[in-house]
Structure formats: C-alpha cells, structure tokens
Short mmCIF file of C-alpha atoms in Angstrom, two decimals:
data_model
loop_
_atom_site.label_atom_id
_atom_site.label_comp_id
_atom_site.label_asym_id
_atom_site.label_seq_id
_atom_site.Cartn_x
_atom_site.Cartn_y
_atom_site.Cartn_z
CA UNK A 1 -7.84 -4.74 21.71
CA UNK A 2 -11.20 -3.20 20.90
CA UNK A 3 -11.18 -1.12 17.75
CA UNK A 4 -12.90 2.24 17.34
CA UNK A 5 -14.78 2.68 14.07
CA UNK A 6 -15.12 6.09 12.44
CA UNK A 7 -17.42 7.09 9.61
CA UNK A 8 -16.55 9.66 6.97
CA UNK A 9 -19.96 10.86 5.77
CA UNK A 10 -19.63 14.50 6.82
CA UNK A 11 -16.53 16.74 6.76
CA UNK A 12 -16.50 16.69 10.57
CA UNK A 13 -16.68 12.89 10.71
CA UNK A 14 -14.00 12.61 8.07
CA UNK A 15 -11.61 14.84 9.99
CA UNK A 16 -12.21 12.90 13.20
CA UNK A 17 -11.54 9.65 11.36
CA UNK A 18 -8.34 10.91 9.76
CA UNK A 19 -7.10 12.35 13.06
CA UNK A 20 -7.90 9.16 14.97
CA UNK A 21 -6.10 6.99 12.41
CA UNK A 22 -3.14 9.35 12.38
CA UNK A 23 -2.77 9.38 16.16
CA UNK A 24 -3.13 5.61 16.46
CA UNK A 25 -0.52 4.97 13.78
CA UNK A 26 1.89 7.51 15.25
CA UNK A 27 1.39 5.81 18.61
CA UNK A 28 2.49 2.44 17.28
CA UNK A 29 -0.94 0.88 16.81
CA UNK A 30 -2.47 -0.62 13.68
CA UNK A 31 -5.36 0.90 11.72
CA UNK A 32 -7.64 -0.14 8.89
CA UNK A 33 -7.83 2.52 6.20
CA UNK A 34 -9.55 2.76 2.81
CA UNK A 35 -7.57 2.85 -0.41
CA UNK A 36 -8.53 3.09 -4.07
CA UNK A 37 -8.22 -0.68 -4.47
CA UNK A 38 -9.21 -2.59 -1.29
CA UNK A 39 -9.13 -1.74 2.41
CA UNK A 40 -5.70 -1.94 3.99
CA UNK A 41 -4.25 -2.68 7.41
CA UNK A 42 -1.63 -0.05 8.13
CA UNK A 43 1.38 0.48 10.40
CA UNK A 44 4.09 3.11 10.65
CA UNK A 45 6.69 1.82 8.16
CA UNK A 46 9.53 2.91 10.45
CA UNK A 47 8.09 1.27 13.59
CA UNK A 48 9.64 -2.20 13.70
CA UNK A 49 7.25 -3.50 16.35
CA UNK A 50 4.17 -2.19 14.55
CA UNK A 51 5.22 -3.79 11.26
CA UNK A 52 5.81 -7.09 13.07
CA UNK A 53 2.31 -6.82 14.58
CA UNK A 54 0.86 -6.18 11.12
CA UNK A 55 2.42 -9.36 9.76
CA UNK A 56 1.25 -11.33 12.79
CA UNK A 57 -2.28 -9.91 12.47
CA UNK A 58 -2.50 -11.17 8.91
CA UNK A 59 -0.90 -14.51 9.72
CA UNK A 60 2.08 -13.79 7.50
CA UNK A 61 5.77 -14.36 8.06
CA UNK A 62 8.72 -12.07 7.40
CA UNK A 63 9.17 -13.68 3.99
CA UNK A 64 6.20 -11.60 2.74
CA UNK A 65 7.02 -7.96 3.63
CA UNK A 66 4.19 -5.44 3.25
CA UNK A 67 4.13 -2.71 0.59
CA UNK A 68 4.69 0.91 1.61
CA UNK A 69 2.19 3.61 0.67
CA UNK A 70 3.34 7.19 0.13
CA UNK A 71 1.50 10.48 -0.32
CA UNK A 72 3.57 12.00 -3.12
CA UNK A 73 5.41 10.60 -6.13
CA UNK A 74 8.46 12.70 -5.21
CA UNK A 75 8.92 10.44 -2.17
CA UNK A 76 9.89 7.63 -4.55
CA UNK A 77 13.49 8.85 -4.75
CA UNK A 78 13.72 9.30 -0.98
CA UNK A 79 12.94 5.61 -0.45
CA UNK A 80 14.21 3.95 -3.64
CA UNK A 81 17.39 4.04 -5.68
CA UNK A 82 18.35 3.18 -9.26
CA UNK A 83 14.76 3.59 -10.46
CA UNK A 84 14.75 2.67 -14.19
CA UNK A 85 13.25 4.90 -16.87
CA UNK A 86 10.38 2.53 -17.60
CA UNK A 87 9.31 2.66 -13.93
CA UNK A 88 9.31 6.46 -13.96
CA UNK A 89 7.10 6.40 -17.04
CA UNK A 90 4.64 4.13 -15.26
CA UNK A 91 4.66 6.39 -12.19
CA UNK A 92 3.91 9.43 -14.34
CA UNK A 93 0.97 7.65 -15.96
CA UNK A 94 -0.49 5.61 -13.10
CA UNK A 95 0.32 7.39 -9.81
CA UNK A 96 -1.75 8.02 -7.86
CA UNK A 97 -3.37 4.71 -8.72
CA UNK A 98 -3.33 0.92 -8.52
CA UNK A 99 0.32 0.38 -9.42
CA UNK A 100 2.87 -1.02 -6.95
CA UNK A 101 6.55 -0.82 -7.89
CA UNK A 102 9.13 -3.11 -6.31
CA UNK A 103 12.34 -1.05 -6.24
CA UNK A 104 15.77 -1.22 -4.71
CA UNK A 105 15.52 0.60 -1.39
CA UNK A 106 17.82 3.34 -0.19
CA UNK A 107 20.53 1.73 1.94
CA UNK A 108 20.19 4.44 4.60
CA UNK A 109 16.60 3.57 5.51
CA UNK A 110 16.16 2.59 9.15
CA UNK A 111 13.26 0.18 8.97
CA UNK A 112 12.57 -3.55 8.99
CA UNK A 113 9.70 -4.63 6.75
CA UNK A 114 10.75 -8.28 6.72
CA UNK A 115 12.96 -10.29 4.42
CA UNK A 116 12.82 -7.76 1.58
CA UNK A 117 16.37 -8.44 0.32
CA UNK A 118 17.12 -4.76 -0.14
CA UNK A 119 13.90 -3.96 -1.97
CA UNK A 120 10.71 -2.07 -1.15
CA UNK A 121 7.27 -2.19 -2.79
CA UNK A 122 5.94 1.36 -3.18
CA UNK A 123 2.57 2.79 -4.17
CA UNK A 124 0.74 6.12 -4.13
CA UNK A 125 -2.97 5.40 -3.72
CA UNK A 126 -5.66 7.39 -5.52
CA UNK A 127 -7.81 7.89 -2.43
CA UNK A 128 -8.22 11.26 -0.72
CA UNK A 129 -8.63 9.89 2.79
CA UNK A 130 -5.63 7.58 2.50
CA UNK A 131 -3.53 10.44 1.10
CA UNK A 132 -4.53 12.79 3.90
CA UNK A 133 -3.54 10.20 6.49
CA UNK A 134 -0.24 9.56 4.69
CA UNK A 135 0.53 13.28 4.54
CA UNK A 136 0.27 13.40 8.33
CA UNK A 137 2.00 10.12 9.17
CA UNK A 138 4.59 9.71 6.45
CA UNK A 139 5.13 6.33 4.73
CA UNK A 140 2.93 3.52 5.97
CA UNK A 141 3.35 -0.23 5.65
CA UNK A 142 -0.03 -1.28 4.26
CA UNK A 143 -1.24 -4.73 3.29
CA UNK A 144 -4.71 -5.80 2.24
CA UNK A 145 -7.10 -5.90 5.19
CA UNK A 146 -7.65 -9.63 5.52
CA UNK A 147 -6.28 -12.74 7.12
CA UNK A 148 -3.88 -14.55 4.80
CA UNK A 149 -5.83 -16.88 2.54
CA UNK A 150 -9.08 -14.90 2.86
CA UNK A 151 -10.41 -12.42 0.27
CA UNK A 152 -9.28 -8.82 0.72
CA UNK A 153 -11.82 -6.62 2.48
CA UNK A 154 -13.69 -4.22 0.22
CA UNK A 155 -15.64 -2.56 3.02
CA UNK A 156 -15.21 -1.81 6.72
CA UNK A 157 -17.55 -4.61 7.83
CA UNK A 158 -15.36 -7.26 6.20
CA UNK A 159 -12.20 -5.68 7.61
CA UNK A 160 -13.66 -5.50 11.12
CA UNK A 161 -14.80 -9.12 11.01
CA UNK A 162 -11.24 -10.27 10.25
CA UNK A 163 -9.08 -7.70 12.03
CA UNK A 164 -11.27 -5.78 14.47
CA UNK A 165 -9.55 -7.33 17.48
CA UNK A 166 -6.01 -6.32 16.45
CA UNK A 167 -6.41 -2.75 15.14
CA UNK A 168 -7.06 0.41 17.16
CA UNK A 169 -8.99 2.32 14.50
CA UNK A 170 -11.14 1.42 11.49
CA UNK A 171 -11.87 4.20 9.01
CA UNK A 172 -15.17 3.44 7.27
CA UNK A 173 -15.40 5.12 3.87
CA UNK A 174 -17.98 2.77 2.36
CA UNK A 175 -17.38 0.28 -0.43
CA UNK A 176 -13.92 0.35 -2.02
CA UNK A 177 -13.98 2.25 -5.29
CA UNK A 178 -11.76 -0.27 -7.04
CA UNK A 179 -12.36 -3.56 -5.29
CA UNK A 180 -9.33 -5.15 -6.93
CA UNK A 181 -5.76 -5.15 -5.61
CA UNK A 182 -2.99 -3.21 -7.31
CA UNK A 183 -0.81 -4.55 -10.09
CA UNK A 184 2.75 -5.22 -8.89
CA UNK A 185 5.74 -4.54 -11.17
CA UNK A 186 9.35 -5.48 -10.42
CA UNK A 187 11.47 -2.43 -11.16
CA UNK A 188 14.72 -3.67 -9.61
CA UNK A 189 16.40 -4.02 -13.03
CA UNK A 190 16.19 -2.60 -16.53
CA UNK A 191 13.82 -5.38 -17.59
CA UNK A 192 10.53 -4.95 -15.80
CA UNK A 193 8.38 -7.91 -14.77
CA UNK A 194 4.76 -8.06 -13.70
CA UNK A 195 4.65 -9.98 -10.42
CA UNK A 196 0.89 -9.71 -9.94
CA UNK A 197 -1.81 -8.63 -12.37
CA UNK A 198 -4.42 -6.59 -10.54
CA UNK A 199 -6.40 -3.49 -11.42
CA UNK A 200 -3.99 -2.62 -14.27
CA UNK A 201 -3.60 -5.07 -17.15
CA UNK A 202 -0.30 -6.00 -18.76
CA UNK A 203 -1.55 -4.45 -22.00
CA UNK A 204 -2.30 -1.13 -20.27
CA UNK A 205 1.20 -1.02 -18.81
CA UNK A 206 2.94 -1.93 -22.05
CA UNK A 207 0.93 0.64 -24.00
CA UNK A 208 2.60 3.33 -21.89
CA UNK A 209 6.05 1.80 -22.38
CA UNK A 210 5.80 1.21 -26.12
CA UNK A 211 7.19 4.68 -27.05
CA UNK A 212 10.23 3.90 -24.88
CA UNK A 213 10.87 0.60 -26.64
CA UNK A 214 10.33 -1.20 -23.34
CA UNK A 215 8.12 -4.20 -22.62
CA UNK A 216 7.17 -5.85 -19.36
CA UNK A 217 7.19 -9.62 -19.06
CA UNK A 218 4.42 -11.42 -17.20
CA UNK A 219 5.63 -13.49 -14.25
CA UNK A 220 2.50 -12.99 -12.18
CA UNK A 221 2.27 -14.81 -8.87
CA UNK A 222 -1.24 -15.06 -7.44
CA UNK A 223 0.18 -15.51 -3.94
CA UNK A 224 1.47 -11.92 -3.87
CA UNK A 225 -0.68 -9.75 -1.62
CA UNK A 226 -1.04 -6.07 -0.93
CA UNK A 227 -3.33 -3.12 -1.26
#
C-alpha cells in the first residue's frame, strides 16, 4: 500500500486531511493521526480486521490490545462499566489530555481488540485534529505510530518511515505537542494502579485524588505502549 500524506497548514488543507483520514478509517484502512502526546496509528475500533492489521503493522500480538481514543468524556460510560470514583475525578481533571484509563468494558460491545480480558484502555486526546476525526468516525483503536521496540513517532516523517507502507493516510500536523506517551492507570478496581508513567506524574495524579482519600500505587511497566 502507498500512503497519501496530507498537511494541515491552512484550513482547507486541514479539512482535506481530516476528511481523507475519516474516509480511510471508515473504509477499513489504517491511518496515522496526530495526538497531543505522540503520533498514533489508528483503526476503526469496531472493525475486527482493521484492528488485527494494526497489531500486525506494529509487530504486536493479541496479548497487547491497543487503547481506544474517544472524542467526548461522556462516551466513557458507553464503553466502560463500574468506573470507580477516583477514575472519574481523574477524567474531570485530565481529559482531554495524556491520561489513559484501563476500565472494565461494557459486555455488550461488539469488538475484538485482542486479549483484553474484559477490559478496555480509554483516552480522550487534547488535540483538535484528532478530536475532529474521532467525532466523525467514533471510537478508534490507536497505538503509538512505531514498530514495536522502536521509539514512538513524534512527527509525520518518523511515522511514514516506519508505517508508510501499511497505512492509507498520514495526517501531518508537525511536531507532536507533547512528545511523551500518556500515563496509564488501571481503574478496574477501587484501588487504582499506575501501569505506565508518561506525560502525567504519579504525584500529579495523587494530588487530584488526595481530597477523596484515594492514592494510586505505582506498578509501572515500561513495556506498555500506546498513544
């Protein structure tokens, strides 16, 4: 596959880029999109074949399911269940932003993200282009735009070098604003755990939770990946 690359310098270019990414994703293809952390490789979260292609493109197995990006915090309850109070406090403070929550997924969801064991990792990115695409496509499975074991792409050139032959569209929005992956928090129980420290520190998270009498423990795993 030969990818088409779209700039976003002018309003007209930006709209063309968003529309091209939207159509490719709705058609079952993969796309590289910017986020507020690093660039991501995206697929329709409800398209089983597209998600499988995403994992194959990165060189990952089903044991490492991709996170799901959403355009609105209200979508959290449509995709997740039994969300604890501490997680809702973090959402209120840090969404949109570099916080990924691993939650128990709604049992009715008809998707296959991999061996997720009834969970889903959710995030609302703080990036206007990503949010506009998500508003048009619905939830997207998005992992960092890189081959497994390589650094995450922070610009379109890096993403194209690694994934240009497997994606249909690359949206070029310049250098990533954040450049560091999101922090991942396990919210599948009443005791939250940090699975990966990224753009948000453990101290920043616990400062928000202190009034609730809640504290996150740090069980960070550097092998965890995502945008």
